């Protein structure tokens, strides 16, 4: 049996092409990074590699820690491809547009983000396209090409602020939606206690991150974005 059998294309963006298929009979996707014509080929190759390495390394690390990210099954650095578990569901943006969300779901989204932050990983691109909601209504985070290890409050605050700005554009009742996400974010620390030390230090607790987010929001309002 061939390992990978490709099917339909799910996504064609500026950075990546995503194809649905199966890998040893399991439902999978192949994410292929696309060359960026306007960049010098050498620079392009090295940036592509860097992002891919990043995505693979941090996603595997998070999966091992039990955080909600897809399992990575195969990687080809030369071909710039990653094969990973296909998450059956829809991006949060679609769920919000079709009004399929409820309070419980937004709380879960907040918890899923906090799971990354508790493991000292900053997502780096927390858009409602990169949060997948499974058919079982679980929240899974994808697209970790811009993720970083993080220990400073500011970095985590900015991660949440990116999501806040995006929700503002796509959701009429932004305050309520973000409040529910933050409720989940804070609830996970109440359930699990303060975060444990990660390889490079101690991630800050949820309450301090949310306070920092509030400061960032004030700063942005004051300076007009
Ligand atoms: N593991 C997965 N399971 C199901 N769908 C996925 C998975 N990974 C990616 N997708 C789908 O493919 C889309 C693009 O993937 P991803 O976000 O990783 O690429 P990207 O870096 O944002 O690409 P670009 O920047 O070119 O738009 C996602 O928004 C999602 O709909
Ligand atoms: Mg994406």
Short mmCIF file of N, CA and C in Angstrom, two decimals, residues 9-157:
data_model
loop_
_atom_site.label_atom_id
_atom_site.label_comp_id
_atom_site.label_asym_id
_atom_site.label_seq_id
_atom_site.Cartn_x
_atom_site.Cartn_y
_atom_site.Cartn_z
N UNK A 9 -7.85 19.31 -3.35
CA UNK A 9 -7.14 20.43 -2.73
C UNK A 9 -8.10 21.19 -1.80
N UNK A 10 -7.67 21.37 -0.56
CA UNK A 10 -8.51 22.06 0.42
C UNK A 10 -8.25 23.55 0.46
N UNK A 11 -7.01 23.92 0.12
CA UNK A 11 -6.62 25.32 0.34
C UNK A 11 -5.43 25.65 -0.55
N UNK A 12 -5.50 26.84 -1.16
CA UNK A 12 -4.34 27.33 -1.89
C UNK A 12 -4.13 28.77 -1.48
N UNK A 13 -3.14 28.98 -0.61
CA UNK A 13 -2.87 30.33 -0.13
C UNK A 13 -1.54 30.82 -0.65
N UNK A 14 -1.12 31.97 -0.15
CA UNK A 14 0.14 32.54 -0.60
C UNK A 14 1.32 31.70 -0.10
N UNK A 15 1.17 31.12 1.09
CA UNK A 15 2.28 30.40 1.71
C UNK A 15 2.22 28.89 1.50
N UNK A 16 1.00 28.38 1.46
CA UNK A 16 0.89 26.92 1.49
C UNK A 16 -0.27 26.40 0.65
N UNK A 17 -0.08 25.17 0.18
CA UNK A 17 -1.15 24.43 -0.48
C UNK A 17 -1.48 23.26 0.43
N UNK A 18 -2.76 23.01 0.65
CA UNK A 18 -3.16 21.92 1.54
C UNK A 18 -4.04 20.96 0.75
N UNK A 19 -3.62 19.68 0.74
CA UNK A 19 -4.34 18.66 -0.01
C UNK A 19 -4.86 17.61 0.96
N UNK A 20 -6.09 17.22 0.77
CA UNK A 20 -6.69 16.19 1.61
C UNK A 20 -6.33 14.83 1.02
N UNK A 21 -6.21 13.81 1.85
CA UNK A 21 -5.87 12.50 1.35
C UNK A 21 -5.84 11.48 2.46
N UNK A 22 -5.08 10.40 2.21
CA UNK A 22 -4.95 9.43 3.30
C UNK A 22 -3.49 8.99 3.40
N UNK A 23 -3.12 8.65 4.58
CA UNK A 23 -1.73 8.22 4.88
C UNK A 23 -1.83 6.90 5.61
N UNK A 24 -1.36 5.83 4.96
CA UNK A 24 -1.56 4.47 5.49
C UNK A 24 -3.02 4.24 5.89
N UNK A 25 -3.91 4.73 5.04
CA UNK A 25 -5.33 4.48 5.27
C UNK A 25 -5.99 5.44 6.24
N UNK A 26 -5.20 6.29 6.87
CA UNK A 26 -5.81 7.23 7.82
C UNK A 26 -6.06 8.58 7.14
N UNK A 27 -7.10 9.24 7.55
CA UNK A 27 -7.45 10.53 6.97
C UNK A 27 -6.38 11.56 7.31
N UNK A 28 -5.80 12.16 6.25
CA UNK A 28 -4.64 13.03 6.45
C UNK A 28 -4.72 14.25 5.54
N UNK A 29 -3.85 15.21 5.80
CA UNK A 29 -3.66 16.29 4.84
C UNK A 29 -2.16 16.43 4.56
N UNK A 30 -1.86 16.92 3.35
CA UNK A 30 -0.47 17.25 3.04
C UNK A 30 -0.39 18.76 2.91
N UNK A 31 0.51 19.35 3.68
CA UNK A 31 0.71 20.80 3.59
C UNK A 31 2.04 21.03 2.90
N UNK A 32 1.96 21.73 1.77
CA UNK A 32 3.16 21.97 0.99
C UNK A 32 3.42 23.46 0.95
N UNK A 33 4.58 23.84 1.39
CA UNK A 33 4.92 25.28 1.35
C UNK A 33 5.23 25.69 -0.08
N UNK A 34 4.68 26.82 -0.49
CA UNK A 34 4.85 27.27 -1.87
C UNK A 34 6.03 28.23 -1.98
N UNK A 35 6.80 28.12 -3.08
CA UNK A 35 7.88 29.09 -3.26
C UNK A 35 7.29 30.48 -3.51
N UNK A 36 7.93 31.49 -2.93
CA UNK A 36 7.45 32.86 -3.12
C UNK A 36 8.29 33.50 -4.21
N UNK A 37 7.65 33.72 -5.38
CA UNK A 37 8.37 34.19 -6.55
C UNK A 37 9.19 35.45 -6.35
N UNK A 38 8.67 36.36 -5.52
CA UNK A 38 9.31 37.66 -5.40
C UNK A 38 10.54 37.64 -4.50
N UNK A 39 10.77 36.52 -3.81
CA UNK A 39 11.95 36.45 -2.95
C UNK A 39 13.08 35.76 -3.69
N UNK A 40 14.30 36.13 -3.33
CA UNK A 40 15.45 35.43 -3.90
C UNK A 40 15.35 33.95 -3.55
N UNK A 41 15.61 33.05 -4.56
CA UNK A 41 15.40 31.62 -4.30
C UNK A 41 16.15 31.08 -3.07
N UNK A 42 17.38 31.56 -2.84
CA UNK A 42 18.13 31.06 -1.69
C UNK A 42 17.48 31.49 -0.38
N UNK A 43 17.09 32.76 -0.35
CA UNK A 43 16.44 33.29 0.84
C UNK A 43 15.11 32.58 1.05
N UNK A 44 14.40 32.37 -0.07
CA UNK A 44 13.11 31.72 -0.01
C UNK A 44 13.23 30.32 0.60
N UNK A 45 14.24 29.58 0.10
CA UNK A 45 14.45 28.22 0.59
C UNK A 45 14.76 28.22 2.08
N UNK A 46 15.59 29.17 2.49
CA UNK A 46 15.99 29.13 3.90
C UNK A 46 14.83 29.57 4.80
N UNK A 47 14.02 30.53 4.34
CA UNK A 47 12.84 30.93 5.13
C UNK A 47 11.81 29.81 5.22
N UNK A 48 11.61 29.14 4.06
CA UNK A 48 10.66 28.03 4.02
C UNK A 48 11.07 26.95 5.00
N UNK A 49 12.37 26.61 4.96
CA UNK A 49 12.87 25.58 5.86
C UNK A 49 12.69 25.95 7.31
N UNK A 50 13.00 27.20 7.59
CA UNK A 50 12.93 27.68 8.96
C UNK A 50 11.50 27.56 9.50
N UNK A 51 10.56 28.02 8.69
CA UNK A 51 9.16 27.96 9.12
C UNK A 51 8.66 26.55 9.27
N UNK A 52 9.08 25.70 8.31
CA UNK A 52 8.64 24.32 8.38
C UNK A 52 9.20 23.62 9.60
N UNK A 53 10.49 23.84 9.81
CA UNK A 53 11.14 23.26 10.99
C UNK A 53 10.44 23.67 12.25
N UNK A 54 10.16 24.95 12.30
CA UNK A 54 9.48 25.52 13.44
C UNK A 54 8.13 24.86 13.68
N UNK A 55 7.36 24.79 12.60
CA UNK A 55 6.02 24.23 12.70
C UNK A 55 6.09 22.78 13.17
N UNK A 56 7.01 22.02 12.57
CA UNK A 56 7.11 20.61 12.90
C UNK A 56 7.58 20.43 14.35
N UNK A 57 8.63 21.15 14.69
CA UNK A 57 9.23 20.98 16.03
C UNK A 57 8.24 21.32 17.14
N UNK A 58 7.62 22.49 17.00
CA UNK A 58 6.73 22.92 18.08
C UNK A 58 5.42 22.13 18.10
N UNK A 59 4.93 21.75 16.91
CA UNK A 59 3.68 20.97 16.89
C UNK A 59 3.91 19.60 17.54
N UNK A 60 5.05 18.98 17.23
CA UNK A 60 5.33 17.67 17.82
C UNK A 60 5.49 17.78 19.33
N UNK A 61 6.22 18.80 19.73
CA UNK A 61 6.44 19.02 21.17
C UNK A 61 5.10 19.20 21.90
N UNK A 62 4.21 20.02 21.30
CA UNK A 62 2.92 20.28 21.93
C UNK A 62 2.05 19.02 21.98
N UNK A 63 2.07 18.27 20.88
CA UNK A 63 1.26 17.05 20.84
C UNK A 63 1.70 16.09 21.94
N UNK A 64 3.00 16.02 22.13
CA UNK A 64 3.53 15.14 23.17
C UNK A 64 3.07 15.60 24.56
N UNK A 65 2.90 16.88 24.72
CA UNK A 65 2.44 17.41 26.00
C UNK A 65 0.91 17.34 26.13
N UNK A 66 0.25 16.78 25.13
CA UNK A 66 -1.20 16.63 25.20
C UNK A 66 -1.98 17.88 24.82
N UNK A 67 -1.31 18.86 24.19
CA UNK A 67 -2.00 20.08 23.77
C UNK A 67 -2.78 19.80 22.48
N UNK A 68 -3.84 20.57 22.22
CA UNK A 68 -4.72 20.28 21.08
C UNK A 68 -4.16 20.78 19.74
N UNK A 69 -3.28 19.97 19.15
CA UNK A 69 -2.72 20.25 17.83
C UNK A 69 -2.78 18.93 17.04
N UNK A 70 -2.75 18.99 15.70
CA UNK A 70 -2.79 17.74 14.93
C UNK A 70 -1.51 16.92 15.10
N UNK A 71 -1.63 15.61 14.97
CA UNK A 71 -0.45 14.74 15.01
C UNK A 71 0.30 14.88 13.69
N UNK A 72 1.61 15.00 13.74
CA UNK A 72 2.41 15.05 12.51
C UNK A 72 2.92 13.65 12.22
N UNK A 73 2.70 13.20 10.97
CA UNK A 73 3.02 11.82 10.63
C UNK A 73 4.24 11.67 9.75
N UNK A 74 4.50 12.68 8.92
CA UNK A 74 5.67 12.56 8.04
C UNK A 74 6.12 13.95 7.60
N UNK A 75 7.41 14.08 7.37
CA UNK A 75 7.96 15.38 6.98
C UNK A 75 9.00 15.14 5.90
N UNK A 76 8.97 15.96 4.84
CA UNK A 76 10.00 15.90 3.81
C UNK A 76 10.56 17.32 3.64
N UNK A 77 11.72 17.53 4.20
CA UNK A 77 12.30 18.87 4.19
C UNK A 77 12.63 19.30 2.76
N UNK A 78 13.19 18.38 1.96
CA UNK A 78 13.56 18.71 0.57
C UNK A 78 12.35 19.17 -0.23
N UNK A 79 11.25 18.44 -0.08
CA UNK A 79 10.03 18.76 -0.84
C UNK A 79 9.16 19.80 -0.14
N UNK A 80 9.57 20.22 1.05
CA UNK A 80 8.79 21.16 1.88
C UNK A 80 7.37 20.68 2.12
N UNK A 81 7.23 19.42 2.47
CA UNK A 81 5.88 18.92 2.75
C UNK A 81 5.78 18.32 4.15
N UNK A 82 4.61 18.48 4.72
CA UNK A 82 4.29 17.86 6.01
C UNK A 82 3.00 17.06 5.81
N UNK A 83 3.00 15.84 6.31
CA UNK A 83 1.74 15.08 6.32
C UNK A 83 1.28 15.00 7.76
N UNK A 84 0.04 15.39 7.97
CA UNK A 84 -0.47 15.35 9.34
C UNK A 84 -1.91 14.86 9.40
N UNK A 85 -2.31 14.55 10.59
CA UNK A 85 -3.67 14.13 10.87
C UNK A 85 -4.66 15.16 10.33
N UNK A 86 -5.70 14.69 9.68
CA UNK A 86 -6.72 15.63 9.24
C UNK A 86 -7.72 15.86 10.37
N UNK A 87 -7.90 17.10 10.72
CA UNK A 87 -8.88 17.44 11.75
C UNK A 87 -10.24 17.56 11.06
N UNK A 88 -11.18 16.73 11.47
CA UNK A 88 -12.51 16.76 10.85
C UNK A 88 -13.31 17.86 11.50
N UNK A 89 -13.57 18.89 10.77
CA UNK A 89 -14.34 20.00 11.34
C UNK A 89 -14.25 21.22 10.47
N UNK A 90 -14.41 22.39 11.10
CA UNK A 90 -14.44 23.64 10.34
C UNK A 90 -13.64 24.70 11.07
N UNK A 91 -13.08 25.65 10.33
CA UNK A 91 -12.41 26.75 11.03
C UNK A 91 -13.41 27.60 11.82
N UNK A 92 -12.92 28.18 12.91
CA UNK A 92 -13.77 29.00 13.78
C UNK A 92 -14.46 30.11 13.00
N UNK A 93 -13.78 30.66 12.00
CA UNK A 93 -14.38 31.77 11.25
C UNK A 93 -15.73 31.35 10.64
N UNK A 94 -15.78 30.12 10.12
CA UNK A 94 -17.04 29.65 9.51
C UNK A 94 -18.12 29.41 10.56
N UNK A 95 -17.68 28.87 11.69
CA UNK A 95 -18.63 28.61 12.78
C UNK A 95 -19.24 29.93 13.25
N UNK A 96 -18.42 30.98 13.33
CA UNK A 96 -18.92 32.28 13.77
C UNK A 96 -19.87 32.86 12.73
N UNK A 97 -19.49 32.75 11.46
CA UNK A 97 -20.34 33.31 10.41
C UNK A 97 -21.69 32.63 10.33
N UNK A 98 -21.67 31.31 10.53
CA UNK A 98 -22.95 30.60 10.43
C UNK A 98 -23.65 30.51 11.79
N UNK A 99 -23.09 31.22 12.75
CA UNK A 99 -23.70 31.31 14.10
C UNK A 99 -23.92 29.94 14.74
N UNK A 100 -22.94 29.06 14.54
CA UNK A 100 -23.05 27.74 15.16
C UNK A 100 -22.35 27.69 16.51
N UNK A 101 -21.84 28.84 16.94
CA UNK A 101 -21.09 28.84 18.20
C UNK A 101 -22.03 29.06 19.39
N UNK A 102 -21.53 28.67 20.55
CA UNK A 102 -22.23 29.01 21.79
C UNK A 102 -21.17 29.34 22.83
N UNK A 103 -21.64 29.64 24.04
CA UNK A 103 -20.70 30.07 25.08
C UNK A 103 -19.66 29.00 25.37
N UNK A 104 -20.13 27.77 25.47
CA UNK A 104 -19.24 26.66 25.82
C UNK A 104 -18.10 26.53 24.82
N UNK A 105 -18.44 26.72 23.54
CA UNK A 105 -17.42 26.57 22.50
C UNK A 105 -16.34 27.65 22.62
N UNK A 106 -16.76 28.89 22.85
CA UNK A 106 -15.78 29.98 22.96
C UNK A 106 -14.91 29.79 24.20
N UNK A 107 -15.48 29.26 25.25
CA UNK A 107 -14.70 28.95 26.45
C UNK A 107 -13.64 27.89 26.11
N UNK A 108 -14.04 26.90 25.33
CA UNK A 108 -13.08 25.85 24.92
C UNK A 108 -11.95 26.41 24.07
N UNK A 109 -12.31 27.37 23.20
CA UNK A 109 -11.28 28.00 22.38
C UNK A 109 -10.24 28.66 23.29
N UNK A 110 -10.71 29.37 24.30
CA UNK A 110 -9.81 30.02 25.25
C UNK A 110 -8.91 29.01 25.96
N UNK A 111 -9.49 27.89 26.33
CA UNK A 111 -8.69 26.84 27.00
C UNK A 111 -7.63 26.28 26.08
N UNK A 112 -7.99 26.10 24.80
CA UNK A 112 -7.02 25.52 23.86
C UNK A 112 -5.83 26.46 23.68
N UNK A 113 -6.09 27.76 23.65
CA UNK A 113 -4.99 28.72 23.51
C UNK A 113 -4.13 28.69 24.76
N UNK A 114 -4.79 28.62 25.89
CA UNK A 114 -4.04 28.59 27.16
C UNK A 114 -3.15 27.34 27.25
N UNK A 115 -3.60 26.25 26.65
CA UNK A 115 -2.76 25.03 26.68
C UNK A 115 -1.43 25.26 25.98
N UNK A 116 -1.46 26.02 24.88
CA UNK A 116 -0.20 26.35 24.20
C UNK A 116 0.65 27.24 25.10
N UNK A 117 0.03 28.27 25.65
CA UNK A 117 0.78 29.22 26.45
C UNK A 117 1.34 28.57 27.72
N UNK A 118 0.60 27.67 28.30
CA UNK A 118 1.11 26.96 29.50
C UNK A 118 2.36 26.16 29.16
N UNK A 119 2.47 25.76 27.89
CA UNK A 119 3.66 25.02 27.45
C UNK A 119 4.70 25.94 26.83
N UNK A 120 4.58 27.23 27.13
CA UNK A 120 5.57 28.23 26.70
C UNK A 120 5.67 28.35 25.19
N UNK A 121 4.53 28.16 24.51
CA UNK A 121 4.52 28.37 23.06
C UNK A 121 3.53 29.47 22.71
N UNK A 122 4.03 30.43 21.96
CA UNK A 122 3.25 31.52 21.44
C UNK A 122 2.82 31.11 20.03
N UNK A 123 1.55 31.19 19.71
CA UNK A 123 1.12 30.70 18.40
C UNK A 123 1.64 31.58 17.26
N UNK A 124 1.57 32.89 17.44
CA UNK A 124 2.15 33.79 16.45
C UNK A 124 1.23 34.18 15.30
N UNK A 125 0.11 33.50 15.12
CA UNK A 125 -0.81 33.81 14.03
C UNK A 125 -2.21 33.32 14.40
N UNK A 126 -2.71 33.83 15.53
CA UNK A 126 -3.98 33.33 16.06
C UNK A 126 -5.17 33.96 15.34
N UNK A 127 -5.40 33.51 14.12
CA UNK A 127 -6.56 33.99 13.39
C UNK A 127 -7.67 32.95 13.51
N UNK A 128 -8.89 33.34 13.17
CA UNK A 128 -10.01 32.40 13.28
C UNK A 128 -9.97 31.34 12.18
N UNK A 129 -9.00 31.47 11.24
CA UNK A 129 -8.76 30.42 10.25
C UNK A 129 -7.86 29.33 10.80
N UNK A 130 -7.07 29.69 11.80
CA UNK A 130 -6.09 28.74 12.34
C UNK A 130 -6.59 28.04 13.60
N UNK A 131 -7.87 28.25 13.91
CA UNK A 131 -8.50 27.54 15.03
C UNK A 131 -9.57 26.65 14.40
N UNK A 132 -9.37 25.34 14.46
CA UNK A 132 -10.34 24.42 13.86
C UNK A 132 -11.25 23.87 14.96
N UNK A 133 -12.54 23.80 14.64
CA UNK A 133 -13.52 23.25 15.58
C UNK A 133 -13.94 21.88 15.04
N UNK A 134 -13.68 20.85 15.81
CA UNK A 134 -13.96 19.50 15.32
C UNK A 134 -15.47 19.23 15.37
N UNK A 135 -15.86 18.15 14.68
CA UNK A 135 -17.27 17.77 14.70
C UNK A 135 -17.74 17.43 16.11
N UNK A 136 -16.78 17.10 16.99
CA UNK A 136 -17.13 16.85 18.41
C UNK A 136 -17.07 18.15 19.23
N UNK A 137 -16.91 19.27 18.55
CA UNK A 137 -16.86 20.60 19.17
C UNK A 137 -15.66 20.78 20.10
N UNK A 138 -14.51 20.24 19.67
CA UNK A 138 -13.26 20.53 20.38
C UNK A 138 -12.50 21.57 19.55
N UNK A 139 -11.65 22.34 20.23
CA UNK A 139 -10.87 23.37 19.54
C UNK A 139 -9.44 22.89 19.34
N UNK A 140 -8.96 22.92 18.08
CA UNK A 140 -7.61 22.46 17.74
C UNK A 140 -6.87 23.59 17.03
N UNK A 141 -5.64 23.82 17.44
CA UNK A 141 -4.87 24.92 16.84
C UNK A 141 -3.92 24.38 15.77
N UNK A 142 -3.94 25.04 14.61
CA UNK A 142 -3.07 24.61 13.50
C UNK A 142 -2.19 25.77 13.04
N UNK A 143 -1.30 25.48 12.10
CA UNK A 143 -0.52 26.50 11.40
C UNK A 143 0.49 27.19 12.33
N UNK A 144 1.44 26.39 12.84
CA UNK A 144 2.41 26.92 13.81
C UNK A 144 3.72 27.40 13.18
N UNK A 145 3.67 27.75 11.91
CA UNK A 145 4.89 28.21 11.23
C UNK A 145 5.50 29.47 11.83
N UNK A 146 4.68 30.28 12.50
CA UNK A 146 5.21 31.51 13.11
C UNK A 146 5.26 31.40 14.64
N UNK A 147 5.08 30.20 15.13
CA UNK A 147 5.08 30.02 16.59
C UNK A 147 6.50 30.18 17.15
N UNK A 148 6.56 30.60 18.40
CA UNK A 148 7.86 30.74 19.06
C UNK A 148 7.75 30.24 20.50
N UNK A 149 8.90 29.92 21.05
CA UNK A 149 8.95 29.70 22.49
C UNK A 149 8.87 31.06 23.15
N UNK A 150 8.13 31.16 24.22
CA UNK A 150 7.91 32.47 24.82
C UNK A 150 7.83 32.35 26.34
N UNK A 151 8.40 33.32 27.01
CA UNK A 151 8.32 33.33 28.48
C UNK A 151 7.89 34.69 29.02
N UNK A 152 7.82 35.69 28.12
CA UNK A 152 7.49 37.04 28.56
C UNK A 152 5.99 37.30 28.45
N UNK A 153 5.48 38.06 29.41
CA UNK A 153 4.06 38.43 29.40
C UNK A 153 3.64 39.08 28.09
N UNK A 154 4.46 40.02 27.63
CA UNK A 154 4.11 40.81 26.45
C UNK A 154 3.81 39.91 25.24
N UNK A 155 4.64 38.92 25.01
CA UNK A 155 4.45 38.02 23.87
C UNK A 155 3.10 37.31 23.92
N UNK A 156 2.76 36.79 25.08
CA UNK A 156 1.47 36.09 25.21
C UNK A 156 0.30 37.07 25.09
N UNK A 157 0.49 38.28 25.65
CA UNK A 157 -0.55 39.30 25.55
C UNK A 157 -0.81 39.66 24.09
#
